[in-house]
Amino acid sequence: MARILVAEDDDLTRYLLQLTLEQHGHTVDTVSNGREAIQTVIANPPDLIMLDLIMPGLDGMDVIRTVRDVPEYEAIRIIVVTGTATPENFPETTEADLVLHKPIPIDELVEQIEGLL
């Protein structure tokens, strides 16, 4: 299956995403902020990033810009998982492959991930 990076500052949400994805056979790395997300991408590029936009330090928009600016990372899929983002408020979300709004039904999440991979 795929290597997925979950970048989410809420501990419970991050844990539930990790648990769900691992139960579906994926290898999951988790981080709680944008700086850690970029460090993880550099150290071990994932197939897909699940990214919250509002995080401490570097936010999700910074992560999107950084990943999209590096040609070696162009194959990495990015799913923004947010409760607030719209393209009007966060234009960088248009650089993501998909934007999902919280709360996300588990079956829809898994279906969307499988569709991108």
Tab-separated table of N, CA and C in Angstrom:
chain	number	residue	atom	x	y	z
A	1	MET	N	0.843	-1.184	0.000
A	1	MET	CA	0.000	0.000	0.000
A	1	MET	C	0.880	1.236	0.000
A	2	ALA	N	0.319	2.359	0.416
A	2	ALA	CA	1.010	3.644	0.292
A	2	ALA	C	1.611	4.114	1.612
A	3	ARG	N	2.616	4.997	1.473
A	3	ARG	CA	3.158	5.726	2.625
A	3	ARG	C	2.416	7.050	2.672
A	4	ILE	N	1.775	7.325	3.821
A	4	ILE	CA	0.970	8.531	3.977
A	4	ILE	C	1.496	9.338	5.160
A	5	LEU	N	1.624	10.634	4.951
A	5	LEU	CA	1.997	11.562	6.015
A	5	LEU	C	0.748	12.310	6.452
A	6	VAL	N	0.438	12.219	7.736
A	6	VAL	CA	-0.685	12.958	8.305
A	6	VAL	C	-0.107	14.129	9.090
A	7	ALA	N	-0.402	15.346	8.642
A	7	ALA	CA	0.049	16.564	9.315
A	7	ALA	C	-1.180	17.245	9.910
A	8	GLU	N	-1.344	17.092	11.210
A	8	GLU	CA	-2.549	17.557	11.913
A	8	GLU	C	-2.148	17.931	13.334
A	9	ASP	N	-2.530	19.127	13.779
A	9	ASP	CA	-2.129	19.556	15.119
A	9	ASP	C	-3.038	19.041	16.229
A	10	ASP	N	-4.223	18.592	15.905
A	10	ASP	CA	-5.113	18.042	16.926
A	10	ASP	C	-4.753	16.580	17.178
A	11	ASP	N	-4.359	16.280	18.409
A	11	ASP	CA	-3.870	14.942	18.750
A	11	ASP	C	-4.876	13.841	18.449
A	12	LEU	N	-6.126	14.044	18.829
A	12	LEU	CA	-7.139	13.002	18.630
A	12	LEU	C	-7.409	12.777	17.141
A	13	THR	N	-7.563	13.849	16.397
A	13	THR	CA	-7.801	13.719	14.956
A	13	THR	C	-6.629	13.021	14.276
A	14	ARG	N	-5.416	13.411	14.643
A	14	ARG	CA	-4.216	12.790	14.066
A	14	ARG	C	-4.179	11.297	14.371
A	15	TYR	N	-4.479	10.927	15.605
A	15	TYR	CA	-4.475	9.520	15.999
A	15	TYR	C	-5.548	8.727	15.247
A	16	LEU	N	-6.750	9.291	15.135
A	16	LEU	CA	-7.831	8.577	14.452
A	16	LEU	C	-7.528	8.393	12.968
A	17	LEU	N	-6.950	9.402	12.345
A	17	LEU	CA	-6.554	9.260	10.941
A	17	LEU	C	-5.487	8.185	10.793
A	18	GLN	N	-4.498	8.207	11.668
A	18	GLN	CA	-3.432	7.197	11.619
A	18	GLN	C	-4.015	5.794	11.784
A	19	LEU	N	-4.841	5.609	12.777
A	19	LEU	CA	-5.441	4.302	13.045
A	19	LEU	C	-6.255	3.809	11.847
A	20	THR	N	-7.081	4.669	11.292
A	20	THR	CA	-7.909	4.306	10.150
A	20	THR	C	-7.066	3.911	8.948
A	21	LEU	N	-6.063	4.723	8.640
A	21	LEU	CA	-5.219	4.455	7.473
A	21	LEU	C	-4.401	3.182	7.654
A	22	GLU	N	-3.885	2.960	8.846
A	22	GLU	CA	-3.129	1.725	9.104
A	22	GLU	C	-4.025	0.502	9.001
A	23	GLN	N	-5.271	0.617	9.445
A	23	GLN	CA	-6.204	-0.502	9.335
A	23	GLN	C	-6.501	-0.844	7.873
A	24	HIS	N	-6.292	0.110	6.987
A	24	HIS	CA	-6.487	-0.129	5.554
A	24	HIS	C	-5.178	-0.444	4.844
A	25	GLY	N	-4.139	-0.785	5.612
A	25	GLY	CA	-2.909	-1.296	5.036
A	25	GLY	C	-1.837	-0.282	4.684
A	26	HIS	N	-2.050	0.981	5.019
A	26	HIS	CA	-1.071	2.004	4.680
A	26	HIS	C	-0.027	2.161	5.783
A	27	THR	N	1.154	2.608	5.411
A	27	THR	CA	2.184	3.003	6.362
A	27	THR	C	1.969	4.481	6.631
A	28	VAL	N	1.906	4.856	7.900
A	28	VAL	CA	1.533	6.226	8.249
A	28	VAL	C	2.591	6.862	9.137
A	29	ASP	N	3.049	8.048	8.727
A	29	ASP	CA	3.868	8.912	9.567
A	29	ASP	C	2.972	10.054	10.011
A	30	THR	N	3.157	10.531	11.239
A	30	THR	CA	2.341	11.633	11.723
A	30	THR	C	3.231	12.749	12.259
A	31	VAL	N	2.765	13.971	12.056
A	31	VAL	CA	3.432	15.155	12.592
A	31	VAL	C	2.354	16.137	13.039
A	32	SER	N	2.766	17.092	13.891
A	32	SER	CA	1.781	18.019	14.444
A	32	SER	C	1.941	19.451	13.960
A	33	ASN	N	2.900	19.702	13.049
A	33	ASN	CA	3.052	21.058	12.526
A	33	ASN	C	3.721	21.028	11.162
A	34	GLY	N	3.720	22.179	10.515
A	34	GLY	CA	4.245	22.273	9.164
A	34	GLY	C	5.737	22.040	9.048
A	35	ARG	N	6.505	22.493	10.030
A	35	ARG	CA	7.964	22.274	9.986
A	35	ARG	C	8.286	20.779	9.999
A	36	GLU	N	7.616	20.054	10.870
A	36	GLU	CA	7.828	18.609	10.926
A	36	GLU	C	7.375	17.941	9.634
A	37	ALA	N	6.313	18.454	9.038
A	37	ALA	CA	5.825	17.885	7.778
A	37	ALA	C	6.884	18.009	6.698
A	38	ILE	N	7.462	19.194	6.554
A	38	ILE	CA	8.483	19.397	5.528
A	38	ILE	C	9.715	18.549	5.816
A	39	GLN	N	10.132	18.465	7.081
A	39	GLN	CA	11.281	17.622	7.441
A	39	GLN	C	11.022	16.167	7.086
A	40	THR	N	9.808	15.696	7.323
A	40	THR	CA	9.462	14.314	7.017
A	40	THR	C	9.439	14.076	5.514
A	41	VAL	N	8.905	15.019	4.752
A	41	VAL	CA	8.883	14.889	3.292
A	41	VAL	C	10.305	14.798	2.761
A	42	ILE	N	11.194	15.617	3.272
A	42	ILE	CA	12.590	15.599	2.823
A	42	ILE	C	13.269	14.277	3.197
A	43	ALA	N	13.044	13.810	4.417
A	43	ALA	CA	13.708	12.595	4.903
A	43	ALA	C	13.165	11.330	4.263
A	44	ASN	N	11.856	11.286	4.031
A	44	ASN	CA	11.221	10.071	3.525
A	44	ASN	C	9.942	10.461	2.784
A	45	PRO	N	10.059	10.868	1.527
A	45	PRO	CA	8.888	11.372	0.800
A	45	PRO	C	7.727	10.377	0.788
A	46	PRO	N	6.548	10.848	1.179
A	46	PRO	CA	5.369	9.976	1.165
A	46	PRO	C	4.732	9.935	-0.221
A	47	ASP	N	3.797	9.042	-0.376
A	47	ASP	CA	2.988	9.007	-1.594
A	47	ASP	C	1.868	10.044	-1.531
A	48	LEU	N	1.424	10.324	-0.292
A	48	LEU	CA	0.299	11.211	-0.092
A	48	LEU	C	0.471	11.946	1.225
A	49	ILE	N	0.071	13.209	1.246
A	49	ILE	CA	0.061	13.998	2.475
A	49	ILE	C	-1.378	14.361	2.790
A	50	MET	N	-1.808	14.069	4.004
A	50	MET	CA	-3.091	14.556	4.514
A	50	MET	C	-2.740	15.728	5.402
A	51	LEU	N	-3.257	16.889	5.081
A	51	LEU	CA	-2.739	18.132	5.622
A	51	LEU	C	-3.834	19.024	6.175
A	52	ASP	N	-3.701	19.379	7.443
A	52	ASP	CA	-4.553	20.402	8.033
A	52	ASP	C	-3.967	21.752	7.641
A	53	LEU	N	-4.788	22.754	7.410
A	53	LEU	CA	-4.258	24.056	7.013
A	53	LEU	C	-3.783	24.889	8.187
A	54	ILE	N	-4.524	24.856	9.277
A	54	ILE	CA	-4.199	25.725	10.402
A	54	ILE	C	-3.440	24.922	11.449
A	55	MET	N	-2.105	25.131	11.441
A	55	MET	CA	-1.210	24.456	12.375
A	55	MET	C	-0.207	25.472	12.885
A	56	PRO	N	0.403	25.189	14.032
A	56	PRO	CA	1.416	26.123	14.554
A	56	PRO	C	2.686	26.114	13.703
A	57	GLY	N	3.442	27.192	13.800
A	57	GLY	CA	4.674	27.289	13.017
A	57	GLY	C	4.316	27.502	11.563
A	58	LEU	N	4.859	26.692	10.703
A	58	LEU	CA	4.464	26.733	9.294
A	58	LEU	C	3.076	26.125	9.173
A	59	ASP	N	2.194	26.830	8.497
A	59	ASP	CA	0.848	26.274	8.351
A	59	ASP	C	0.754	25.403	7.101
A	60	GLY	N	-0.395	24.849	6.875
A	60	GLY	CA	-0.583	23.949	5.750
A	60	GLY	C	-0.348	24.599	4.404
A	61	MET	N	-0.662	25.878	4.295
A	61	MET	CA	-0.432	26.579	3.028
A	61	MET	C	1.056	26.659	2.712
A	62	ASP	N	1.873	26.871	3.753
A	62	ASP	CA	3.328	26.877	3.560
A	62	ASP	C	3.825	25.513	3.107
A	63	VAL	N	3.257	24.467	3.665
A	63	VAL	CA	3.648	23.109	3.282
A	63	VAL	C	3.288	22.856	1.823
A	64	ILE	N	2.093	23.241	1.420
A	64	ILE	CA	1.671	23.052	0.029
A	64	ILE	C	2.638	23.761	-0.915
A	65	ARG	N	2.920	25.034	-0.638
A	65	ARG	CA	3.829	25.800	-1.504
A	65	ARG	C	5.207	25.158	-1.574
A	66	THR	N	5.720	24.721	-0.426
A	66	THR	CA	7.057	24.124	-0.386
A	66	THR	C	7.107	22.832	-1.189
A	67	VAL	N	6.138	21.965	-0.994
A	67	VAL	CA	6.123	20.680	-1.705
A	67	VAL	C	5.939	20.899	-3.205
A	68	ARG	N	5.043	21.777	-3.580
A	68	ARG	CA	4.766	22.005	-5.000
A	68	ARG	C	5.919	22.710	-5.720
A	69	ASP	N	6.795	23.381	-4.974
A	69	ASP	CA	7.931	24.082	-5.590
A	69	ASP	C	9.132	23.185	-5.858
A	70	VAL	N	9.090	21.931	-5.416
A	70	VAL	CA	10.230	21.029	-5.582
A	70	VAL	C	9.864	19.959	-6.615
A	71	PRO	N	10.532	19.968	-7.760
A	71	PRO	CA	10.184	19.021	-8.837
A	71	PRO	C	10.217	17.551	-8.397
A	72	GLU	N	11.121	17.194	-7.501
A	72	GLU	CA	11.202	15.789	-7.064
A	72	GLU	C	9.950	15.341	-6.297
A	73	TYR	N	9.167	16.298	-5.823
A	73	TYR	CA	7.985	15.960	-5.038
A	73	TYR	C	6.680	16.092	-5.829
A	74	GLU	N	6.777	16.290	-7.134
A	74	GLU	CA	5.569	16.547	-7.912
A	74	GLU	C	4.590	15.372	-7.916
A	75	ALA	N	5.080	14.159	-7.664
A	75	ALA	CA	4.187	12.997	-7.651
A	75	ALA	C	3.440	12.840	-6.324
A	76	ILE	N	3.841	13.582	-5.297
A	76	ILE	CA	3.170	13.476	-3.998
A	76	ILE	C	1.779	14.080	-4.111
A	77	ARG	N	0.791	13.306	-3.739
A	77	ARG	CA	-0.587	13.780	-3.710
A	77	ARG	C	-0.825	14.496	-2.383
A	78	ILE	N	-1.639	15.554	-2.419
A	78	ILE	CA	-1.953	16.302	-1.203
A	78	ILE	C	-3.459	16.394	-1.044
A	79	ILE	N	-3.921	15.958	0.125
A	79	ILE	CA	-5.319	16.125	0.506
A	79	ILE	C	-5.350	17.115	1.669
A	80	VAL	N	-6.048	18.216	1.489
A	80	VAL	CA	-6.264	19.165	2.575
A	80	VAL	C	-7.487	18.695	3.339
A	81	VAL	N	-7.342	18.586	4.643
A	81	VAL	CA	-8.442	18.202	5.517
A	81	VAL	C	-8.679	19.394	6.438
A	82	THR	N	-9.818	20.051	6.279
A	82	THR	CA	-10.038	21.304	6.988
A	82	THR	C	-11.491	21.501	7.368
A	83	GLY	N	-11.689	22.343	8.333
A	83	GLY	CA	-13.036	22.742	8.697
A	83	GLY	C	-13.340	24.141	8.215
A	84	THR	N	-12.338	24.822	7.623
A	84	THR	CA	-12.512	26.234	7.310
A	84	THR	C	-12.189	26.640	5.882
A	85	ALA	N	-11.422	25.875	5.170
A	85	ALA	CA	-10.862	26.357	3.903
A	85	ALA	C	-11.867	26.402	2.768
A	86	THR	N	-11.797	27.473	2.031
A	86	THR	CA	-12.454	27.589	0.741
A	86	THR	C	-11.434	28.234	-0.191
A	87	PRO	N	-11.519	28.004	-1.488
A	87	PRO	CA	-10.549	28.611	-2.399
A	87	PRO	C	-10.507	30.137	-2.299
A	88	GLU	N	-11.624	30.753	-1.942
A	88	GLU	CA	-11.643	32.209	-1.810
A	88	GLU	C	-10.802	32.658	-0.614
A	89	ASN	N	-10.878	31.925	0.477
A	89	ASN	CA	-10.142	32.284	1.695
A	89	ASN	C	-8.721	31.747	1.699
A	90	PHE	N	-8.519	30.616	1.090
A	90	PHE	CA	-7.217	29.963	1.074
A	90	PHE	C	-6.913	29.528	-0.359
A	91	PRO	N	-6.457	30.443	-1.200
A	91	PRO	CA	-6.260	30.102	-2.617
A	91	PRO	C	-5.255	28.982	-2.839
A	92	GLU	N	-4.343	28.754	-1.892
A	92	GLU	CA	-3.358	27.692	-2.056
A	92	GLU	C	-3.995	26.314	-2.076
A	93	THR	N	-5.216	26.212	-1.575
A	93	THR	CA	-5.871	24.903	-1.594
A	93	THR	C	-6.087	24.419	-3.014
A	94	THR	N	-6.055	25.324	-3.987
A	94	THR	CA	-6.194	24.898	-5.370
A	94	THR	C	-4.974	24.110	-5.838
A	95	GLU	N	-3.864	24.194	-5.096
A	95	GLU	CA	-2.670	23.419	-5.397
A	95	GLU	C	-2.756	22.006	-4.823
A	96	ALA	N	-3.752	21.767	-3.999
A	96	ALA	CA	-3.965	20.427	-3.443
A	96	ALA	C	-4.717	19.583	-4.461
A	97	ASP	N	-4.576	18.276	-4.351
A	97	ASP	CA	-5.296	17.374	-5.239
A	97	ASP	C	-6.758	17.244	-4.839
A	98	LEU	N	-7.029	17.495	-3.547
A	98	LEU	CA	-8.382	17.327	-3.033
A	98	LEU	C	-8.513	18.108	-1.736
A	99	VAL	N	-9.672	18.691	-1.496
A	99	VAL	CA	-9.980	19.349	-0.229
A	99	VAL	C	-11.182	18.646	0.368
A	100	LEU	N	-11.016	18.131	1.576
A	100	LEU	CA	-12.110	17.483	2.299
A	100	LEU	C	-12.421	18.308	3.543
A	101	HIS	N	-13.710	18.436	3.836
A	101	HIS	CA	-14.129	19.235	4.982
A	101	HIS	C	-14.506	18.340	6.151
A	102	LYS	N	-13.989	18.706	7.325
A	102	LYS	CA	-14.287	17.968	8.555
A	102	LYS	C	-15.728	18.250	8.953
A	103	PRO	N	-16.396	17.272	9.543
A	103	PRO	CA	-15.978	15.879	9.735
A	103	PRO	C	-16.122	15.079	8.438
A	104	ILE	N	-15.258	14.109	8.278
A	104	ILE	CA	-15.235	13.296	7.060
A	104	ILE	C	-15.678	11.878	7.407
A	105	PRO	N	-16.713	11.373	6.762
A	105	PRO	CA	-17.067	9.971	6.985
A	105	PRO	C	-15.890	9.070	6.575
A	106	ILE	N	-15.592	8.083	7.389
A	106	ILE	CA	-14.436	7.212	7.161
A	106	ILE	C	-14.490	6.547	5.793
A	107	ASP	N	-15.648	6.049	5.397
A	107	ASP	CA	-15.719	5.378	4.104
A	107	ASP	C	-15.429	6.331	2.947
A	108	GLU	N	-15.872	7.591	3.062
A	108	GLU	CA	-15.559	8.583	2.026
A	108	GLU	C	-14.065	8.900	2.012
A	109	LEU	N	-13.467	9.029	3.185
A	109	LEU	CA	-12.026	9.294	3.273
A	109	LEU	C	-11.224	8.197	2.599
A	110	VAL	N	-11.501	6.963	2.924
A	110	VAL	CA	-10.775	5.832	2.356
A	110	VAL	C	-10.989	5.773	0.839
A	111	GLU	N	-12.205	5.993	0.401
A	111	GLU	CA	-12.505	5.980	-1.033
A	111	GLU	C	-11.724	7.067	-1.773
A	112	GLN	N	-11.672	8.250	-1.215
A	112	GLN	CA	-10.964	9.359	-1.851
A	112	GLN	C	-9.457	9.082	-1.910
A	113	ILE	N	-8.910	8.538	-0.843
A	113	ILE	CA	-7.474	8.219	-0.821
A	113	ILE	C	-7.159	7.167	-1.876
A	114	GLU	N	-7.949	6.125	-1.918
A	114	GLU	CA	-7.709	5.065	-2.900
A	114	GLU	C	-7.828	5.614	-4.320
A	115	GLY	N	-8.753	6.547	-4.534
A	115	GLY	CA	-8.911	7.138	-5.850
A	115	GLY	C	-7.693	7.953	-6.270
A	116	LEU	N	-7.069	8.645	-5.334
A	116	LEU	CA	-5.879	9.441	-5.655
A	116	LEU	C	-4.639	8.583	-5.857
A	117	LEU	N	-4.577	7.477	-5.146
A	117	LEU	CA	-3.385	6.634	-5.232
A	117	LEU	C	-3.485	5.685	-6.411
